[in-house]
PDB file of C-alpha atoms in Angstrom:
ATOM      1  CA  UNK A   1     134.726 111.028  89.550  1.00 78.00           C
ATOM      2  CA  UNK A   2     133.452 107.674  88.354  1.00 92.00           C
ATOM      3  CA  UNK A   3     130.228 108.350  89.240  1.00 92.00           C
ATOM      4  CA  UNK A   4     129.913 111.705  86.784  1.00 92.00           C
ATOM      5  CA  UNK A   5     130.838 109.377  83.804  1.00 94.00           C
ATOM      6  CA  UNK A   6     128.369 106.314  84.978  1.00 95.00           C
ATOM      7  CA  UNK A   7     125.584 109.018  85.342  1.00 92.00           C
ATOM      8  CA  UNK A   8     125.488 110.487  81.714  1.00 91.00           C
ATOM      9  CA  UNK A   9     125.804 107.525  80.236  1.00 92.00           C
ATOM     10  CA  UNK A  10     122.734 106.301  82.297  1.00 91.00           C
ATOM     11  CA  UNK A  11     120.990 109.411  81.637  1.00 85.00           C
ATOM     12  CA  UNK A  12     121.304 109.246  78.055  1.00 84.00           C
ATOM     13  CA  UNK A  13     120.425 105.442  78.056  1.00 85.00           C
ATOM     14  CA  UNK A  14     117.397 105.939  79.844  1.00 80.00           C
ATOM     15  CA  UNK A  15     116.514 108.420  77.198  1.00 74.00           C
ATOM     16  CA  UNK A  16     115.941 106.164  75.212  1.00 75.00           C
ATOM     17  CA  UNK A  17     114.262 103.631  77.009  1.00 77.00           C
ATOM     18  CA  UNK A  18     111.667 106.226  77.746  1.00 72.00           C
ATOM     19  CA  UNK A  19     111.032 106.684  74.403  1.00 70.00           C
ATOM     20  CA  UNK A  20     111.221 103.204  73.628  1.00 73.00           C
ATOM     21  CA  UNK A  21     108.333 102.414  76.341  1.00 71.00           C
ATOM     22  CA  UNK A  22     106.267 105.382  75.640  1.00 68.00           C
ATOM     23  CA  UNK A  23     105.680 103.917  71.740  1.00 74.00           C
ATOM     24  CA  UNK A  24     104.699 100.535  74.209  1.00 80.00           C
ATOM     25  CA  UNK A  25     102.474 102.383  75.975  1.00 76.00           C
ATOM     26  CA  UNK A  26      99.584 103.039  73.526  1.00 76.00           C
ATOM     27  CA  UNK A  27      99.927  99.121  72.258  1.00 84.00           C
ATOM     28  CA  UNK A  28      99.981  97.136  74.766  1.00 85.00           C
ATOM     29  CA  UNK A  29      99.048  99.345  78.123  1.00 83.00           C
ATOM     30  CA  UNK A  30     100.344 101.213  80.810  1.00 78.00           C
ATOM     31  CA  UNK A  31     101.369  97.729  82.811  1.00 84.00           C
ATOM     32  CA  UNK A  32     102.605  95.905  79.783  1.00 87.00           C
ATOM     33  CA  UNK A  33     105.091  99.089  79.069  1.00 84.00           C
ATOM     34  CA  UNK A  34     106.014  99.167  82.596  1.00 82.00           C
ATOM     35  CA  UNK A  35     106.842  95.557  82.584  1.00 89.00           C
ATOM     36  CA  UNK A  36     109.080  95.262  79.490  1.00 89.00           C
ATOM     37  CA  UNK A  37     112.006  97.220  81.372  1.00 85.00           C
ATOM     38  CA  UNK A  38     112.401  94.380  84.410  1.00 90.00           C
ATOM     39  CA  UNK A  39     111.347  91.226  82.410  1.00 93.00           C
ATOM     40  CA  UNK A  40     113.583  91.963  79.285  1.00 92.00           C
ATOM     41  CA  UNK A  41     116.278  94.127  81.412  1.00 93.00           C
ATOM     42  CA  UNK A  42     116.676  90.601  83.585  1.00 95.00           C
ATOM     43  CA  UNK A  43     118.281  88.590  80.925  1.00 94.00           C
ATOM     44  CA  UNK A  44     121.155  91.025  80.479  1.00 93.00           C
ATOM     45  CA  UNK A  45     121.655  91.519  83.919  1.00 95.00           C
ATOM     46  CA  UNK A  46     121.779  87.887  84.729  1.00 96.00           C
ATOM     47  CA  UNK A  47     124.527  87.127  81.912  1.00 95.00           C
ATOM     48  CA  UNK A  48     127.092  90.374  82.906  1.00 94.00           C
ATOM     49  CA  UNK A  49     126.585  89.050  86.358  1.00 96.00           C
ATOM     50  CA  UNK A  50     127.454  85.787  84.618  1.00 95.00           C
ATOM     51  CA  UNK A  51     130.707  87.221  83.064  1.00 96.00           C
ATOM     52  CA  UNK A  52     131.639  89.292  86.202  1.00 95.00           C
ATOM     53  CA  UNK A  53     131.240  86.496  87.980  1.00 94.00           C
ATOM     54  CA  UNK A  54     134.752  84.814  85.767  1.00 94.00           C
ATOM     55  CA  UNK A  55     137.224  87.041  87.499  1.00 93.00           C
ATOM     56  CA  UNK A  56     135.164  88.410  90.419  1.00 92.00           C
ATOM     57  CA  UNK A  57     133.583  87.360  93.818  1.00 94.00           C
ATOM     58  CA  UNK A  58     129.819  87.868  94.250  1.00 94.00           C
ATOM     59  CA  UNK A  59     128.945  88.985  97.482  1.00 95.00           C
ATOM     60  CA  UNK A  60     125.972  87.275  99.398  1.00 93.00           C
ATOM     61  CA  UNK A  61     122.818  89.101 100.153  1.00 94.00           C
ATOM     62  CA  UNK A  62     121.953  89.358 103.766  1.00 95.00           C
ATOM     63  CA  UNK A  63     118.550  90.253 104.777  1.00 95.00           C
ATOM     64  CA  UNK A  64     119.351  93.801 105.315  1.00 95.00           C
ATOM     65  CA  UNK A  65     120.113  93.612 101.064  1.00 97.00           C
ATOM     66  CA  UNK A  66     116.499  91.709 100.275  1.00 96.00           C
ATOM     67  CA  UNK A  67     115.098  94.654 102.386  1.00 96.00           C
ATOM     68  CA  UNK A  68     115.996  97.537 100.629  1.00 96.00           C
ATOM     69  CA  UNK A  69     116.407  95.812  97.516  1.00 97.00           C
ATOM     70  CA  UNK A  70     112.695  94.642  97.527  1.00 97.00           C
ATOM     71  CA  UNK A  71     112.078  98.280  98.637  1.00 96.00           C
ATOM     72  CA  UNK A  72     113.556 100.041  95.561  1.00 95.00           C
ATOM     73  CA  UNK A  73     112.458  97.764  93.431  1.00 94.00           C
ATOM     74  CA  UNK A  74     108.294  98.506  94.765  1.00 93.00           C
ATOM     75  CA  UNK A  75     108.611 101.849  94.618  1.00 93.00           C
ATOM     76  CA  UNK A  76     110.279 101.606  91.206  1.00 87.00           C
ATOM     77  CA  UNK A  77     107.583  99.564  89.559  1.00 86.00           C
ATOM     78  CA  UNK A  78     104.863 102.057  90.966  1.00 88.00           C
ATOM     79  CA  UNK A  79     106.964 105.395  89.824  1.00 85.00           C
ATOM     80  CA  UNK A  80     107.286 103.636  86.367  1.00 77.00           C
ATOM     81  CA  UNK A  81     103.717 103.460  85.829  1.00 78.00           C
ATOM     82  CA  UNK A  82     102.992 106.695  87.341  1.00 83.00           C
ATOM     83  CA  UNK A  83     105.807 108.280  84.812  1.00 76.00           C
ATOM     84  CA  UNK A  84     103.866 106.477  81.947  1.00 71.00           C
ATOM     85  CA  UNK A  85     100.746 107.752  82.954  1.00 75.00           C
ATOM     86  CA  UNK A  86     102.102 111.421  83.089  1.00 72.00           C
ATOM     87  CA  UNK A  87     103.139 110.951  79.181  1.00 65.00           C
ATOM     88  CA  UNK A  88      99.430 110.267  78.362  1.00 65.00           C
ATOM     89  CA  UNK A  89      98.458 113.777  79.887  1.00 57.00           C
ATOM     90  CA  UNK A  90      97.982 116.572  78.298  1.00 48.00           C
ATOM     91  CA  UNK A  91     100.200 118.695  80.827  1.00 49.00           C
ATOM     92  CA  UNK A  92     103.234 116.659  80.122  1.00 52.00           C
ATOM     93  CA  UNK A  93     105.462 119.489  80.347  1.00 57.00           C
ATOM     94  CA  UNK A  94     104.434 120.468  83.817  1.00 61.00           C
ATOM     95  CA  UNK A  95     103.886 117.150  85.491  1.00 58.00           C
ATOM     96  CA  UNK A  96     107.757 116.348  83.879  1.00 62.00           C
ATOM     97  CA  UNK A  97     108.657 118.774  85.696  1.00 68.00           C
ATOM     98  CA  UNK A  98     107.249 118.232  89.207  1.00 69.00           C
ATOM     99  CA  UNK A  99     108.837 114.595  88.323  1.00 71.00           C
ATOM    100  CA  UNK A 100     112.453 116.188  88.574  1.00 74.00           C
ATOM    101  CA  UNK A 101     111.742 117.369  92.139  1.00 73.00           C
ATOM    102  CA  UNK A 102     113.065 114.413  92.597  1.00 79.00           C
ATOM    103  CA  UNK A 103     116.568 115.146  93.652  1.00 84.00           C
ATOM    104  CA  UNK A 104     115.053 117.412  96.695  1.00 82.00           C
ATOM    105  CA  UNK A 105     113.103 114.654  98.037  1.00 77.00           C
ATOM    106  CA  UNK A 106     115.715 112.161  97.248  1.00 81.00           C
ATOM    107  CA  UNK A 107     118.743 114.623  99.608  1.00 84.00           C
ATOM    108  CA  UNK A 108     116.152 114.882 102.477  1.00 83.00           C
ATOM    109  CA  UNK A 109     114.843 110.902 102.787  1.00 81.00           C
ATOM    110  CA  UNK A 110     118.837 109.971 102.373  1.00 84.00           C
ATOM    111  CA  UNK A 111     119.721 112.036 104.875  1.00 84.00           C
ATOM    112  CA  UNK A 112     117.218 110.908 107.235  1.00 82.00           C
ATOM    113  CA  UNK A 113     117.458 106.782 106.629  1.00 84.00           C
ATOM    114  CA  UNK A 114     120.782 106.152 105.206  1.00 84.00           C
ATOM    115  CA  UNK A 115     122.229 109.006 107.264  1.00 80.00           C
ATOM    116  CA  UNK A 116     124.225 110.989 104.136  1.00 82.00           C
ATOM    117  CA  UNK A 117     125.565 113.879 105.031  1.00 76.00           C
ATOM    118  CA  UNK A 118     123.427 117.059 103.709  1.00 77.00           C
ATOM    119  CA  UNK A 119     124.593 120.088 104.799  1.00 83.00           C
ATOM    120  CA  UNK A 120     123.004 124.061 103.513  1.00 86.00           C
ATOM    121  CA  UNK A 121     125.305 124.265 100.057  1.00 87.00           C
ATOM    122  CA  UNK A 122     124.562 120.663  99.184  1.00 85.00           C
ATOM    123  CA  UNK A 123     121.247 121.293  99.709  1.00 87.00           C
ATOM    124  CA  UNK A 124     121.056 124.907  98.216  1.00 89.00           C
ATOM    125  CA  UNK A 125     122.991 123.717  94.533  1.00 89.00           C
ATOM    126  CA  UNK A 126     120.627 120.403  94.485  1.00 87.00           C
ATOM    127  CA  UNK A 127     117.412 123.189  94.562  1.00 87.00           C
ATOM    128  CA  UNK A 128     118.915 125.820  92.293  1.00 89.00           C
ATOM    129  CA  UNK A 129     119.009 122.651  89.782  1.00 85.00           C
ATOM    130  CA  UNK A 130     115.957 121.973  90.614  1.00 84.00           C
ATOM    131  CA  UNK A 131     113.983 125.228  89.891  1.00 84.00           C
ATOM    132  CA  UNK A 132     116.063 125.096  86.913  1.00 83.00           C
ATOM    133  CA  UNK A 133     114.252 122.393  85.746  1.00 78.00           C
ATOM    134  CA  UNK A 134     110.985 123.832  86.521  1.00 75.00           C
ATOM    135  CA  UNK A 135     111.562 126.421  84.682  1.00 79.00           C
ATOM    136  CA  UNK A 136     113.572 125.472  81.926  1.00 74.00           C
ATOM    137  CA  UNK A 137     110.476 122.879  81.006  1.00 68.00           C
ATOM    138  CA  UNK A 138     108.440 125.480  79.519  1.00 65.00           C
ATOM    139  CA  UNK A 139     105.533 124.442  81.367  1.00 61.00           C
ATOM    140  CA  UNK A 140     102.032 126.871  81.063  1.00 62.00           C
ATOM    141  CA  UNK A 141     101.435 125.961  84.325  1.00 59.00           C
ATOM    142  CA  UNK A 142      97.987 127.743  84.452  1.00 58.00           C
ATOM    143  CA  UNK A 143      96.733 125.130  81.779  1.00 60.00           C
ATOM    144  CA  UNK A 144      98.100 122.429  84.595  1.00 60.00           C
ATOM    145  CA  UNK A 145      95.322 119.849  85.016  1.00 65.00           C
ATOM    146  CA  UNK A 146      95.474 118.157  88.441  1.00 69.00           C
ATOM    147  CA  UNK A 147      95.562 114.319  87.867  1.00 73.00           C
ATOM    148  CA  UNK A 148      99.061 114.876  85.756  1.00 70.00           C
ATOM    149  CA  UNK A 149     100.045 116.867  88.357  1.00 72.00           C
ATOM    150  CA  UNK A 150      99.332 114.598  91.196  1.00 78.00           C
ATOM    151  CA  UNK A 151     101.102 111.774  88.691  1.00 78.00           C
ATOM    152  CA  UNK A 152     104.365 114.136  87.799  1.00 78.00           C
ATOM    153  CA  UNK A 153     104.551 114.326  91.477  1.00 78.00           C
ATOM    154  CA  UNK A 154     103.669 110.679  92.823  1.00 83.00           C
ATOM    155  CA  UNK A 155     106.331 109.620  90.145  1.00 85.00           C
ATOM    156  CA  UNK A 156     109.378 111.739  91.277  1.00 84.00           C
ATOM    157  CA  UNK A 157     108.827 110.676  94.606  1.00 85.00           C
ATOM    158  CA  UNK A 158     108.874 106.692  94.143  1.00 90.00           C
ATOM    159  CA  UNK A 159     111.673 107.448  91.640  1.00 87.00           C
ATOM    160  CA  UNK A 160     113.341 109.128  94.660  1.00 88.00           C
ATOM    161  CA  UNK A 161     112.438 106.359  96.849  1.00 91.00           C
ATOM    162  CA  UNK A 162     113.612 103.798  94.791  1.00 93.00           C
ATOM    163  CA  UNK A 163     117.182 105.207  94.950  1.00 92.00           C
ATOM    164  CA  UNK A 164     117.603 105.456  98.163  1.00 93.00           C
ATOM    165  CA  UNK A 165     116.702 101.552  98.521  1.00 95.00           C
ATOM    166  CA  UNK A 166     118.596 100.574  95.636  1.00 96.00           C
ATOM    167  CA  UNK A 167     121.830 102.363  97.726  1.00 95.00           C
ATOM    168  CA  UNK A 168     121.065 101.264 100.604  1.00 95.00           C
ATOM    169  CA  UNK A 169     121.118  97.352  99.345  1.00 97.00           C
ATOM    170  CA  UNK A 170     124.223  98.454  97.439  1.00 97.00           C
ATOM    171  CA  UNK A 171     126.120  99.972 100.550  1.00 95.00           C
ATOM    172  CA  UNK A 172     124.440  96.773 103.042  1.00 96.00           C
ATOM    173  CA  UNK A 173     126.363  94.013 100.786  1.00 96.00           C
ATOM    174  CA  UNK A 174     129.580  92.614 103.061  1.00 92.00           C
ATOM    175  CA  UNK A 175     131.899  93.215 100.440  1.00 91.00           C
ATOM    176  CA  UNK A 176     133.202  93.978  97.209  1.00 92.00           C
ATOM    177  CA  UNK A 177     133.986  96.912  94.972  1.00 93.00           C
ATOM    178  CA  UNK A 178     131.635  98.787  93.290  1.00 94.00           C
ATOM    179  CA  UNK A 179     130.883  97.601  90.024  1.00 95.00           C
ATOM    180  CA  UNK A 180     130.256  94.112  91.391  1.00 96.00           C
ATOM    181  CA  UNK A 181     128.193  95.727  94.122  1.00 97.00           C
ATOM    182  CA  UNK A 182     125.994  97.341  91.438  1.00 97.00           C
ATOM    183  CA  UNK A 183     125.919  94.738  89.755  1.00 97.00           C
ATOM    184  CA  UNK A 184     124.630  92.326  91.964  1.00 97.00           C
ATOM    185  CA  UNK A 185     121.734  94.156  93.374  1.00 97.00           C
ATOM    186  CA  UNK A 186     120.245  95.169  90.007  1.00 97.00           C
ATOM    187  CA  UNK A 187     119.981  91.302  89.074  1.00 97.00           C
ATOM    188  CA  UNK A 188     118.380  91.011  92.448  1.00 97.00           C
ATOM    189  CA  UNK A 189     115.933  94.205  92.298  1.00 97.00           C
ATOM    190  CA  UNK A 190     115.275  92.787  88.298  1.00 96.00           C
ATOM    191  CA  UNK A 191     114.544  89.493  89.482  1.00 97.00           C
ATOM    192  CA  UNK A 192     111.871  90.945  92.307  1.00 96.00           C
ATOM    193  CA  UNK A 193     110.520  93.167  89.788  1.00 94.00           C
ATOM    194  CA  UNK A 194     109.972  90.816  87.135  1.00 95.00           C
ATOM    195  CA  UNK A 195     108.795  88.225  88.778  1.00 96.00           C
ATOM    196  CA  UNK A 196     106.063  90.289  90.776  1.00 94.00           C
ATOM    197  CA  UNK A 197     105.100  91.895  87.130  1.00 92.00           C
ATOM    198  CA  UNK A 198     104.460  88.458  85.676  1.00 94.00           C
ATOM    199  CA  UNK A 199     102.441  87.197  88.438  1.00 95.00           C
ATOM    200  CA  UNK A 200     100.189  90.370  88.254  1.00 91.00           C
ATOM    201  CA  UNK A 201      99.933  90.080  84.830  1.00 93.00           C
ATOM    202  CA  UNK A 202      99.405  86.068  84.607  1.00 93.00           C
ATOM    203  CA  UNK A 203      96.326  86.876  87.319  1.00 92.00           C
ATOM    204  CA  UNK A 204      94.782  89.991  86.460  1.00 86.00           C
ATOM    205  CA  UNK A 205      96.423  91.184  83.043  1.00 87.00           C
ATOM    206  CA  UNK A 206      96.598  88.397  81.015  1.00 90.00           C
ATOM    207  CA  UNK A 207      96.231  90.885  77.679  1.00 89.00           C
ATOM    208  CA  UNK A 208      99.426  93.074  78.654  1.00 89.00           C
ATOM    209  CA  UNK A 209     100.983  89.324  78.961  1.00 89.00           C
ATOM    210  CA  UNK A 210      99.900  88.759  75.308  1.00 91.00           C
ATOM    211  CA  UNK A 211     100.644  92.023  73.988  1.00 90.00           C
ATOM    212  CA  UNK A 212     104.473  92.057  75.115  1.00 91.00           C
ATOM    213  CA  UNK A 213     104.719  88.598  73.031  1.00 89.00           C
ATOM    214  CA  UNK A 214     103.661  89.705  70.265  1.00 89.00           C
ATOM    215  CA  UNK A 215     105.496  93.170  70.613  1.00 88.00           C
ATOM    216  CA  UNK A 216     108.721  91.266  71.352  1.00 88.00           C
ATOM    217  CA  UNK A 217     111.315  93.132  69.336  1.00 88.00           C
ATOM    218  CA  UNK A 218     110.295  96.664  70.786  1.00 85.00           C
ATOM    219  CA  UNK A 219     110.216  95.266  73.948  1.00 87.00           C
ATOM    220  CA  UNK A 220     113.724  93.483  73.734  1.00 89.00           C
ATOM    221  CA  UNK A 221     114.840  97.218  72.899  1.00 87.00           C
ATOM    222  CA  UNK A 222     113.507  98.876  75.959  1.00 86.00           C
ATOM    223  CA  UNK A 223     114.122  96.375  78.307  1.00 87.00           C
ATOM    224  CA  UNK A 224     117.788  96.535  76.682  1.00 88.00           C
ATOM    225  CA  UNK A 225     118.282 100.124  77.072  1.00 88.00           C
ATOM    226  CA  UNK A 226     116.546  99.932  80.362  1.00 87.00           C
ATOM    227  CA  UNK A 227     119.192  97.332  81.703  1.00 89.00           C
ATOM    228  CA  UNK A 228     121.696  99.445  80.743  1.00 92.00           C
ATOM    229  CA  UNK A 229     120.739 102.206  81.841  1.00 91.00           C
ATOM    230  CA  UNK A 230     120.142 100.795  85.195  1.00 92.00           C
ATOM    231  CA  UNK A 231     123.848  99.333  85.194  1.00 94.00           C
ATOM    232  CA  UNK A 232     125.208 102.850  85.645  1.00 96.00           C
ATOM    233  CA  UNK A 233     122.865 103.989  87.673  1.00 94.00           C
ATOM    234  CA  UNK A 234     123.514 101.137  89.783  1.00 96.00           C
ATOM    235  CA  UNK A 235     127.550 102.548  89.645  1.00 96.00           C
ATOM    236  CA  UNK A 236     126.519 105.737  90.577  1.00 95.00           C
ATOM    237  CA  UNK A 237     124.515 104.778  93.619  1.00 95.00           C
ATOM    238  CA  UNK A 238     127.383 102.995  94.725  1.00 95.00           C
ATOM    239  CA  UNK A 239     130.079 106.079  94.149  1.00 94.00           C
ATOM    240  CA  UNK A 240     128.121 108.522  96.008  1.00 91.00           C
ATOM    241  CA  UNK A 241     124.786 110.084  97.618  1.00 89.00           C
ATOM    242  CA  UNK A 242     121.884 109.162  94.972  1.00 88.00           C
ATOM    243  CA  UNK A 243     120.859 113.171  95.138  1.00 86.00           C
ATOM    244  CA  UNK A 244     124.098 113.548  93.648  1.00 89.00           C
ATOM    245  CA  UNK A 245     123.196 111.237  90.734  1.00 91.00           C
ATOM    246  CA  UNK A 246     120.001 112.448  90.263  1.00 86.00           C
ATOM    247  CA  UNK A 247     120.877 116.384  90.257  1.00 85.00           C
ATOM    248  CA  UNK A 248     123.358 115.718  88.004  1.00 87.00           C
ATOM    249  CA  UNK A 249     121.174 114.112  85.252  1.00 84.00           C
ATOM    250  CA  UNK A 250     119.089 117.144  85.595  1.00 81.00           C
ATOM    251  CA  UNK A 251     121.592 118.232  82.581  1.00 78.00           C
ATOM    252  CA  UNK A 252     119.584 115.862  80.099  1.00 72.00           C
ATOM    253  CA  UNK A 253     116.690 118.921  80.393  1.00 70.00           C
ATOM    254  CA  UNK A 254     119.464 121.596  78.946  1.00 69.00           C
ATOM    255  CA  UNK A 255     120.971 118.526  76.071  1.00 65.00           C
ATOM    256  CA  UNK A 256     117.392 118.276  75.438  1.00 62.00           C
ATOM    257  CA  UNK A 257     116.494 121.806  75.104  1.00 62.00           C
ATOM    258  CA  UNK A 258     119.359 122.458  72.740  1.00 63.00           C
ATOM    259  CA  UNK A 259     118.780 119.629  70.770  1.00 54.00           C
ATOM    260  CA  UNK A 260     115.527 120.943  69.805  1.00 54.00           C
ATOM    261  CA  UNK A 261     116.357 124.202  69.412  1.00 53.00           C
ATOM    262  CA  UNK A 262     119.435 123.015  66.662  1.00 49.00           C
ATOM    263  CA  UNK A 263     117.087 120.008  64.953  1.00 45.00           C
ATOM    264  CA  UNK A 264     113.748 120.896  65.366  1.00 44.00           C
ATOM    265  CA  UNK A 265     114.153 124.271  65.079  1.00 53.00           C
ATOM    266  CA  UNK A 266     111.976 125.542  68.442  1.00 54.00           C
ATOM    267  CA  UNK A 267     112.485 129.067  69.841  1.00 62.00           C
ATOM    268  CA  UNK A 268     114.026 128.689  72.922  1.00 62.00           C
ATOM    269  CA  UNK A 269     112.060 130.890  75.503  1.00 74.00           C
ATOM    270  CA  UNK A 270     114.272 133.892  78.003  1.00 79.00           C
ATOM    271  CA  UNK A 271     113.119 131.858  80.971  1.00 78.00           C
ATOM    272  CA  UNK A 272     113.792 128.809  79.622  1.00 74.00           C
ATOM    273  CA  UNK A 273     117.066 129.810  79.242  1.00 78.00           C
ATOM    274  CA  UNK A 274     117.176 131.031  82.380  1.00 83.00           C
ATOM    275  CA  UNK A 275     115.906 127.613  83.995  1.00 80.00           C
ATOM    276  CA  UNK A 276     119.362 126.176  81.833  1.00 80.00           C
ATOM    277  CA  UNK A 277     121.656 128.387  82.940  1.00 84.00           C
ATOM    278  CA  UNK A 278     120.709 128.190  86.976  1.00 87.00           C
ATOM    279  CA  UNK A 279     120.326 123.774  85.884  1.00 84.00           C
ATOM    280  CA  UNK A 280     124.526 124.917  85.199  1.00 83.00           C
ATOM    281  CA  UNK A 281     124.986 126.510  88.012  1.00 88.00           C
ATOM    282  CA  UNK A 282     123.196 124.287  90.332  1.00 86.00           C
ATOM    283  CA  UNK A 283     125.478 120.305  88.802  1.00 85.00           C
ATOM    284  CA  UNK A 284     128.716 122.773  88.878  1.00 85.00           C
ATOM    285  CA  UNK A 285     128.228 123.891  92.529  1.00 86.00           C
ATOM    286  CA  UNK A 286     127.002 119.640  93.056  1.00 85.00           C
ATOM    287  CA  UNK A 287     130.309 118.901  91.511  1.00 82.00           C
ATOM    288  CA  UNK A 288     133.010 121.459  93.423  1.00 83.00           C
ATOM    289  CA  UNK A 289     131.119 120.265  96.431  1.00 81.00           C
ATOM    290  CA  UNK A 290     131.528 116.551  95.811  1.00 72.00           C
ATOM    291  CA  UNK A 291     135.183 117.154  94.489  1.00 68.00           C
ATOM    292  CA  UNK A 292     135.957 118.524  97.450  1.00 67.00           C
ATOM    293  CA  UNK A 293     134.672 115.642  99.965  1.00 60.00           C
TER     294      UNK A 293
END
């Protein structure tokens, strides 16, 4: 149960990368902050593939790899400035939550192009989770404005999108095990990315260009934690179904709940805690199901 470990750490990693590029965000703009986590995240990957590459064999990229590499990596860029753009809205909380339907869309697209194996309690424990989100988010969903909406939701399904590519490049390489697998492809998909932001932004956003420069140190941290974060995300995409890693980091909703129910001292609502409790329910059925395959 590699994959269990690799995706809390990521979780909690990316944590703080989104709070890292969310500061960016009001600085230095909505591309800027979405370009920090591939430009900055590149040099890190490039120098553990370095290290890896000591005492391990790299395997080659075909063209099946590129493909689905270069399609994660697209759909990642878009659902990272969508994501941003839901932060600026005043309906954060619901538009967060339409972005965790992710794992739903994310079971149903692998199923159908990378052929994984779905099946009705898979499916059922990956939408319990789900709704747990939804409802665990607190959300006043009759205050819901549409364009956050529409954003919460365009993000959650690139995000989903994005996985299933970034597997699919991990599970096309010819060989290897799976930390060098993971490895490989996010240096790939962080070279793509990066070098498609900087063109954009040496043509038509010179200012976001200007702004990261002088921003550096922030930006260093995100695309740090970003990197990172990736890494095991990476691992887990290699270990298992991607709607597995997702549903599972659904439990960052109930650490974060708690958390600000201990520090910040915020009531915690009855169907909040109901949302938590079926969010529970929902990563333990994921888990005895998994376990068992």
């Amino acid at each position: 149960m590699i994959w269990v470990a690799a995706t809390l750490i990521a979780a909690l990693a990316q944590t703080g990368r989104n709070a890292a590029q969310a500061g960016l965000t009001a600085r230095i703009g909505t591309i800027g902050a979405t370009a920090v986590r591939f430009v900055f995240g590149l040099p890190f990957a490039i120098v553990a593939l370095s290290l890896a590459a000591i005492w391990l064999d790299i395997p080659a990229p075909d063209g099946a790899v590129i493909g689905f590499a270069a399609m994660g990596a697209a759909a990642q860029i878009a659902a990272t400035a969508f994501m941003l753009l839901t932060m600026r809205g005043q309906s954060f909380g619901v538009a967060t939550a339409l972005m965790k339907t992710e794992p739903v869309t994310l079971a149903i697209v692998g199923a159908v192009i990378l052929a994984e194996p779905l099946g009705p309690a898979r499916m059922a424990a990956i939408v319990v989770a789900t709704l747990g989100v939804v409802l665990a988010s607190g959300a006043t969903w009759s205050r819901a404005g549409l364009v956050p909406v529409i954003n919460g939701v365009a993000a959650g399904a690139l995000f989903g999108l994005s996985a299933i590519g970034f597997r699919g490049a991990i599970l096309a390489l010819p060989s290897g095990a799976f930390f060098i697998r993971a490895l490989t492809v996010l240096t790939l998909t962080l070279a793509m990315q990066a070098t498609a932001m900087l063109i954009w932004m040496v043509w038509r956003d010179r200012a976001a260009l200007r702004g990261i420069a002088q921003d550096w140190r922030a930006s260093l941290a995100a695309g740090a934690l970003g990197g990172f974060a990736s890494l095991f995300w990476f691992i887990g995409f290699a270990l298992t179904p991607a709607a597995n890693v997702r549903t599972l980091a659904l439990v960052e909703v109930v650490f974060a709940q708690i958390l600000s129910g201990r520090v910040l001292r915020q009531q915690v609502k009855p169907l909040q805690l109901a949302g938590m409790v079926l969010i529970v329910i929902g990563v333990a059925g994921l888990l005895a199901i998994a376990g068992r395959q």
